[in-house]
Amino acid sequence: MKHRDFYLDNICGILILYMIFILHCGDIAKSHSVLSSLLGKLLFSFMMPWFFFKSGMFADKAKFDIKRNFKKFIRPYIFFTIYGWVIMLLYYLYLGIFSMENLFINPVKQIILYGGIEWNMPLWFLLGLFLVKMLFSFFKIYKFKWSFLYVALCCYLLSKVITIPYFIGLTTIGLFYFICGDLLRNKQFNKYIFLIALIFFAIALFTKLYSSFDIRLNQVGIYDMYLVDLVVALSGIILFNNLSFVFLNRNIPVLSFVGRNSMIFYTIHYPMMILIYNLINENELLNSYLILCILLAGYLIIGILFSKSYIYQRIMSNHA
């Protein structure tokens, strides 16, 4: 029986729950607290880089299989884009709005420019990871040494020159962390590397070295220290991977479950979150953030049941 890395499941669970209920729900409902600010400072800087790093830890040494990766990333991207568009369509029909621009032209523009439609924007990650894996195989085939340094420099230059379409910058950043995951899959647990990461991340948290790093936008925060932010996020990844390996490397019911099922949580939450909030907001209900979180959590449970269905399994299967 294949050993499961519970520490990765649990970090994934923490990041997905933070992303959905603190970051996304908090932003749309404009609900921010001291806790959300603290978690944001701890987790946001390396949240999305972590997912690319984790994928790199399991990088396939073989040549890029475009058919297999298309089924794994692009097919779900298409399906859940349609899912988000259908929910958007139903909401606009409920409002009595039927606009060619809103329903057809704008979604196409959003996919091209921003990596996903407004009603399911998190899908940019699937598109980005597909492109990252394709580029990674190129680096592997031609055996470029110090490739992560070249890519880091490209990230910085692109942030100054090209901001739209977003997929150019986010793919380059994703490739940087993917390569780091491949290079550091075992070395990250070296005590000296851990100590350096701990010191660097701690200093960054309490000084102007820290700024929020948005991987999708290829932008950093107010202090504009791009290359430093790349390293801050990498140090956060190494630090939390080590801590989780020591303290969370076991099956923890909620976290491990969310981590194992992260794809379904990630792909279905955003459209329903927008729909629920808009309906709540129209009725001017008190404590809309709490109601939003409760209703969305219920919907995600239904989503888990759907993920066990034949339709979903067929969509997500790499062998179909």
Short mmCIF file of C-alpha atoms in Angstrom, two decimals:
data_model
loop_
_atom_site.label_atom_id
_atom_site.label_comp_id
_atom_site.label_asym_id
_atom_site.label_seq_id
_atom_site.Cartn_x
_atom_site.Cartn_y
_atom_site.Cartn_z
CA MET A 1 0.00 0.00 0.00
CA LYS A 2 1.37 3.42 -1.01
CA HIS A 3 2.30 5.65 1.91
CA ARG A 4 0.30 8.89 2.04
CA ASP A 5 1.94 12.16 3.03
CA PHE A 6 -0.56 13.37 5.59
CA TYR A 7 1.50 16.46 6.37
CA LEU A 8 0.89 17.70 2.81
CA ASP A 9 -2.83 16.88 3.02
CA ASN A 10 -3.09 18.85 6.24
CA ILE A 11 -1.25 21.93 4.93
CA CYS A 12 -3.43 21.77 1.84
CA GLY A 13 -6.52 21.56 4.05
CA ILE A 14 -5.44 24.60 6.07
CA LEU A 15 -4.74 26.66 2.94
CA ILE A 16 -7.97 25.67 1.19
CA LEU A 17 -10.10 26.49 4.26
CA TYR A 18 -8.27 29.78 4.70
CA MET A 19 -8.70 30.60 1.01
CA ILE A 20 -12.43 29.87 0.91
CA PHE A 21 -13.77 31.06 4.26
CA ILE A 22 -11.29 33.77 5.30
CA LEU A 23 -9.89 35.18 2.08
CA HIS A 24 -12.62 34.82 -0.56
CA CYS A 25 -15.70 35.01 1.70
CA GLY A 26 -14.10 37.76 3.76
CA ASP A 27 -13.30 39.81 0.67
CA ILE A 28 -16.70 39.55 -0.99
CA ALA A 29 -18.56 40.22 2.29
CA LYS A 30 -16.04 42.91 3.29
CA SER A 31 -15.51 41.18 6.61
CA HIS A 32 -12.01 41.60 8.02
CA SER A 33 -10.81 40.97 11.54
CA VAL A 34 -7.57 40.82 13.50
CA LEU A 35 -7.56 37.03 12.99
CA SER A 36 -7.99 37.32 9.23
CA SER A 37 -5.20 39.93 9.08
CA LEU A 38 -2.88 37.70 11.11
CA LEU A 39 -3.65 34.62 9.01
CA GLY A 40 -3.22 36.70 5.88
CA LYS A 41 0.25 37.76 6.92
CA LEU A 42 1.20 34.19 7.82
CA LEU A 43 -0.35 32.34 4.89
CA PHE A 44 -1.10 34.62 1.94
CA SER A 45 2.54 35.23 0.97
CA PHE A 46 3.11 31.54 0.16
CA MET A 47 -0.42 30.14 -0.29
CA MET A 48 -0.53 29.74 -4.08
CA PRO A 49 3.26 29.25 -4.49
CA TRP A 50 2.88 26.28 -2.11
CA PHE A 51 0.56 24.48 -4.53
CA PHE A 52 3.08 24.83 -7.36
CA PHE A 53 5.92 23.78 -5.02
CA LYS A 54 3.96 20.72 -3.89
CA SER A 55 3.30 19.71 -7.51
CA GLY A 56 7.01 20.06 -8.21
CA MET A 57 7.80 17.67 -5.36
CA PHE A 58 6.02 14.97 -7.36
CA ALA A 59 7.31 16.07 -10.76
CA ASP A 60 7.23 13.36 -13.37
CA LYS A 61 10.71 12.77 -14.69
CA ALA A 62 9.32 11.45 -17.96
CA LYS A 63 8.61 13.55 -21.04
CA PHE A 64 5.55 15.78 -20.80
CA ASP A 65 2.45 13.83 -21.82
CA ILE A 66 0.19 16.48 -23.30
CA LYS A 67 -2.82 14.13 -23.61
CA ARG A 68 -2.60 12.97 -19.99
CA ASN A 69 -2.11 16.50 -18.64
CA PHE A 70 -4.88 17.89 -20.84
CA LYS A 71 -7.27 15.40 -19.22
CA LYS A 72 -5.94 16.18 -15.76
CA PHE A 73 -6.02 19.99 -15.93
CA ILE A 74 -7.67 21.41 -19.05
CA ARG A 75 -10.70 19.14 -19.09
CA PRO A 76 -11.67 20.12 -15.49
CA TYR A 77 -10.84 23.74 -16.39
CA ILE A 78 -13.36 23.63 -19.25
CA PHE A 79 -16.00 21.76 -17.24
CA PHE A 80 -15.86 24.05 -14.20
CA THR A 81 -15.70 27.16 -16.37
CA ILE A 82 -19.00 26.05 -17.90
CA TYR A 83 -20.29 25.29 -14.39
CA GLY A 84 -19.43 28.84 -13.27
CA TRP A 85 -20.95 30.31 -16.43
CA VAL A 86 -24.22 28.39 -15.92
CA ILE A 87 -24.55 29.72 -12.35
CA MET A 88 -23.85 33.23 -13.65
CA LEU A 89 -26.47 32.72 -16.38
CA LEU A 90 -29.10 31.58 -13.86
CA TYR A 91 -28.43 34.63 -11.68
CA TYR A 92 -28.70 37.04 -14.60
CA LEU A 93 -31.94 35.37 -15.74
CA TYR A 94 -33.24 35.74 -12.18
CA LEU A 95 -32.46 39.46 -12.45
CA GLY A 96 -34.11 39.60 -15.86
CA ILE A 97 -30.84 40.47 -17.60
CA PHE A 98 -29.85 38.89 -20.87
CA SER A 99 -26.88 40.71 -22.36
CA MET A 100 -24.63 39.27 -25.07
CA GLU A 101 -21.77 41.29 -23.62
CA ASN A 102 -22.20 40.03 -20.04
CA LEU A 103 -22.95 36.42 -20.93
CA PHE A 104 -20.63 35.77 -23.85
CA ILE A 105 -18.17 38.52 -24.76
CA ASN A 106 -16.93 39.38 -21.26
CA PRO A 107 -16.31 35.73 -20.19
CA VAL A 108 -14.16 35.15 -23.30
CA LYS A 109 -12.20 38.34 -22.59
CA GLN A 110 -11.74 37.32 -18.96
CA ILE A 111 -10.38 33.89 -19.90
CA ILE A 112 -7.89 35.42 -22.35
CA LEU A 113 -6.77 38.31 -20.16
CA TYR A 114 -7.17 37.02 -16.59
CA GLY A 115 -7.03 33.22 -16.87
CA GLY A 116 -10.63 32.51 -15.92
CA ILE A 117 -14.17 33.88 -15.95
CA GLU A 118 -15.17 36.30 -13.21
CA TRP A 119 -17.61 33.80 -11.73
CA ASN A 120 -14.92 31.12 -11.31
CA MET A 121 -11.65 33.04 -11.34
CA PRO A 122 -9.68 30.52 -9.19
CA LEU A 123 -9.58 28.21 -12.22
CA TRP A 124 -6.55 30.19 -13.43
CA PHE A 125 -4.48 27.79 -11.32
CA LEU A 126 -5.41 24.75 -13.45
CA LEU A 127 -4.47 26.56 -16.65
CA GLY A 128 -1.25 27.81 -15.05
CA LEU A 129 -0.23 24.38 -13.76
CA PHE A 130 -0.80 22.83 -17.17
CA LEU A 131 1.53 25.40 -18.78
CA VAL A 132 4.06 25.05 -15.95
CA LYS A 133 4.31 21.29 -16.39
CA MET A 134 4.77 21.75 -20.13
CA LEU A 135 7.60 24.25 -19.62
CA PHE A 136 9.17 22.12 -16.88
CA SER A 137 9.51 19.19 -19.25
CA PHE A 138 11.36 21.50 -21.66
CA PHE A 139 13.87 22.40 -18.93
CA LYS A 140 14.26 18.73 -18.06
CA ILE A 141 14.82 17.64 -21.66
CA TYR A 142 17.55 20.22 -22.25
CA LYS A 143 18.95 19.89 -18.71
CA PHE A 144 19.32 23.60 -17.96
CA LYS A 145 21.45 24.17 -14.85
CA TRP A 146 20.40 26.89 -12.41
CA SER A 147 17.09 27.08 -14.28
CA PHE A 148 15.30 28.43 -11.18
CA LEU A 149 17.55 31.52 -11.24
CA TYR A 150 16.80 32.21 -14.89
CA VAL A 151 13.10 31.80 -14.23
CA ALA A 152 13.21 34.06 -11.14
CA LEU A 153 14.83 36.80 -13.22
CA CYS A 154 12.21 36.34 -15.95
CA CYS A 155 9.47 36.68 -13.30
CA TYR A 156 10.90 40.02 -12.21
CA LEU A 157 11.35 41.36 -15.75
CA LEU A 158 7.85 40.29 -16.77
CA SER A 159 6.38 42.04 -13.72
CA LYS A 160 7.86 45.29 -15.06
CA VAL A 161 7.06 44.81 -18.74
CA ILE A 162 3.99 42.56 -19.21
CA THR A 163 1.11 42.50 -16.74
CA ILE A 164 -1.73 41.37 -19.04
CA PRO A 165 -2.55 38.68 -20.01
CA TYR A 166 -1.98 37.36 -16.49
CA PHE A 167 -1.13 33.81 -17.55
CA ILE A 168 2.30 34.91 -18.84
CA GLY A 169 3.46 36.16 -15.46
CA LEU A 170 1.70 33.57 -13.29
CA THR A 171 3.04 30.69 -15.40
CA THR A 172 6.59 31.98 -14.98
CA ILE A 173 6.23 32.36 -11.21
CA GLY A 174 4.53 28.97 -10.98
CA LEU A 175 7.44 27.43 -12.89
CA PHE A 176 9.91 28.94 -10.41
CA TYR A 177 8.19 27.30 -7.44
CA PHE A 178 7.59 24.07 -9.35
CA ILE A 179 11.32 23.81 -10.08
CA CYS A 180 12.12 24.63 -6.42
CA GLY A 181 9.74 21.84 -5.34
CA ASP A 182 11.57 19.42 -7.63
CA LEU A 183 15.00 20.50 -6.38
CA LEU A 184 14.10 20.69 -2.68
CA ARG A 185 11.68 17.77 -2.27
CA ASN A 186 14.09 16.12 0.20
CA LYS A 187 16.62 18.89 0.85
CA GLN A 188 13.95 21.14 2.37
CA PHE A 189 14.08 18.98 5.51
CA ASN A 190 17.78 19.63 6.06
CA LYS A 191 18.11 21.31 9.45
CA TYR A 192 20.28 24.14 8.10
CA ILE A 193 17.88 24.93 5.27
CA PHE A 194 15.01 24.85 7.75
CA LEU A 195 16.86 27.22 10.10
CA ILE A 196 17.64 29.68 7.28
CA ALA A 197 13.98 29.60 6.17
CA LEU A 198 12.79 30.14 9.76
CA ILE A 199 15.06 33.13 10.30
CA PHE A 200 14.29 34.71 6.95
CA PHE A 201 10.52 34.28 7.25
CA ALA A 202 10.50 35.58 10.84
CA ILE A 203 12.50 38.67 9.85
CA ALA A 204 10.23 39.23 6.86
CA LEU A 205 7.08 39.12 9.02
CA PHE A 206 8.25 41.92 11.30
CA THR A 207 10.08 44.20 8.86
CA LYS A 208 9.53 45.91 5.53
CA LEU A 209 10.86 42.82 3.79
CA TYR A 210 7.34 41.44 4.00
CA SER A 211 4.69 42.38 1.47
CA SER A 212 1.72 40.50 0.08
CA PHE A 213 2.71 38.58 -3.04
CA ASP A 214 -0.12 37.99 -5.52
CA ILE A 215 1.02 35.23 -7.85
CA ARG A 216 -1.93 35.56 -10.27
CA LEU A 217 -1.35 39.26 -10.84
CA ASN A 218 2.46 38.87 -10.77
CA GLN A 219 2.55 41.77 -8.30
CA VAL A 220 4.04 42.44 -4.89
CA GLY A 221 2.94 44.74 -2.12
CA ILE A 222 3.65 48.34 -1.25
CA TYR A 223 7.42 47.93 -0.77
CA ASP A 224 7.98 46.52 -4.29
CA MET A 225 10.86 44.16 -3.48
CA TYR A 226 9.98 41.50 -6.00
CA LEU A 227 12.93 39.10 -5.80
CA VAL A 228 12.90 39.31 -2.00
CA ASP A 229 9.22 38.37 -2.01
CA LEU A 230 9.98 35.29 -4.11
CA VAL A 231 12.39 34.15 -1.42
CA VAL A 232 10.02 35.09 1.43
CA ALA A 233 7.32 32.86 -0.06
CA LEU A 234 9.84 30.04 -0.58
CA SER A 235 11.02 30.31 3.03
CA GLY A 236 7.39 30.18 4.21
CA ILE A 237 6.80 27.02 2.19
CA ILE A 238 9.88 25.31 3.62
CA LEU A 239 9.07 26.43 7.17
CA PHE A 240 5.46 25.22 7.16
CA ASN A 241 6.31 21.97 5.37
CA ASN A 242 8.83 21.19 8.10
CA LEU A 243 6.48 22.10 10.93
CA SER A 244 3.66 20.09 9.42
CA PHE A 245 5.96 17.11 8.84
CA VAL A 246 6.83 17.10 12.55
CA PHE A 247 3.46 17.98 14.11
CA LEU A 248 0.76 17.17 11.53
CA ASN A 249 2.00 14.04 9.77
CA ARG A 250 -1.06 12.00 10.64
CA ASN A 251 -4.68 11.73 9.59
CA ILE A 252 -6.53 14.70 11.08
CA PRO A 253 -10.20 14.18 10.14
CA VAL A 254 -11.26 17.61 8.81
CA LEU A 255 -7.92 18.90 7.53
CA SER A 256 -6.87 15.66 5.87
CA PHE A 257 -10.29 15.22 4.28
CA VAL A 258 -10.27 18.75 2.84
CA GLY A 259 -6.69 18.30 1.66
CA ARG A 260 -7.45 15.02 -0.09
CA ASN A 261 -10.50 16.56 -1.76
CA SER A 262 -8.98 19.97 -2.43
CA MET A 263 -9.76 19.90 -6.16
CA ILE A 264 -13.53 19.74 -5.69
CA PHE A 265 -13.48 22.41 -2.95
CA TYR A 266 -11.28 24.65 -5.07
CA THR A 267 -13.27 24.35 -8.30
CA ILE A 268 -16.86 24.63 -7.05
CA HIS A 269 -16.82 27.17 -4.21
CA TYR A 270 -16.38 30.46 -6.04
CA PRO A 271 -19.49 30.64 -8.29
CA MET A 272 -21.81 29.54 -5.48
CA MET A 273 -20.13 31.98 -3.08
CA ILE A 274 -20.90 34.86 -5.46
CA LEU A 275 -24.47 33.67 -5.98
CA ILE A 276 -25.21 33.17 -2.27
CA TYR A 277 -23.71 36.54 -1.32
CA ASN A 278 -25.62 38.41 -4.03
CA LEU A 279 -28.89 36.85 -2.87
CA ILE A 280 -28.10 37.59 0.79
CA ASN A 281 -27.12 41.15 -0.04
CA GLU A 282 -30.34 41.77 -1.96
CA ASN A 283 -32.36 40.77 1.12
CA GLU A 284 -30.18 42.92 3.41
CA LEU A 285 -29.69 40.13 5.94
CA LEU A 286 -27.66 40.88 9.05
CA ASN A 287 -24.26 39.21 9.50
CA SER A 288 -24.05 38.29 5.83
CA TYR A 289 -20.52 36.92 6.28
CA LEU A 290 -21.60 34.28 8.81
CA ILE A 291 -24.66 33.29 6.75
CA LEU A 292 -22.50 33.10 3.62
CA CYS A 293 -19.99 30.78 5.32
CA ILE A 294 -22.70 28.48 6.71
CA LEU A 295 -24.58 28.17 3.41
CA LEU A 296 -21.39 27.75 1.41
CA ALA A 297 -20.17 25.03 3.78
CA GLY A 298 -23.45 23.18 3.25
CA TYR A 299 -23.08 23.50 -0.50
CA LEU A 300 -19.51 22.16 -0.35
CA ILE A 301 -20.76 19.06 1.48
CA ILE A 302 -23.17 18.50 -1.42
CA GLY A 303 -20.23 19.04 -3.75
CA ILE A 304 -18.30 16.26 -2.03
CA LEU A 305 -21.21 13.91 -2.64
CA PHE A 306 -21.21 14.97 -6.30
CA SER A 307 -17.47 14.24 -6.49
CA LYS A 308 -18.25 10.57 -5.82
CA SER A 309 -20.63 10.41 -8.79
CA TYR A 310 -19.85 8.72 -12.08
CA ILE A 311 -20.00 12.04 -13.99
CA TYR A 312 -17.34 13.71 -11.84
CA GLN A 313 -15.13 10.63 -11.76
CA ARG A 314 -15.34 10.44 -15.54
CA ILE A 315 -14.36 14.10 -15.90
CA MET A 316 -11.42 13.82 -13.53
CA SER A 317 -10.18 10.46 -14.79
CA ASN A 318 -6.85 10.55 -16.62
CA HIS A 319 -7.59 7.28 -18.35
CA ALA A 320 -10.93 8.05 -19.95
#
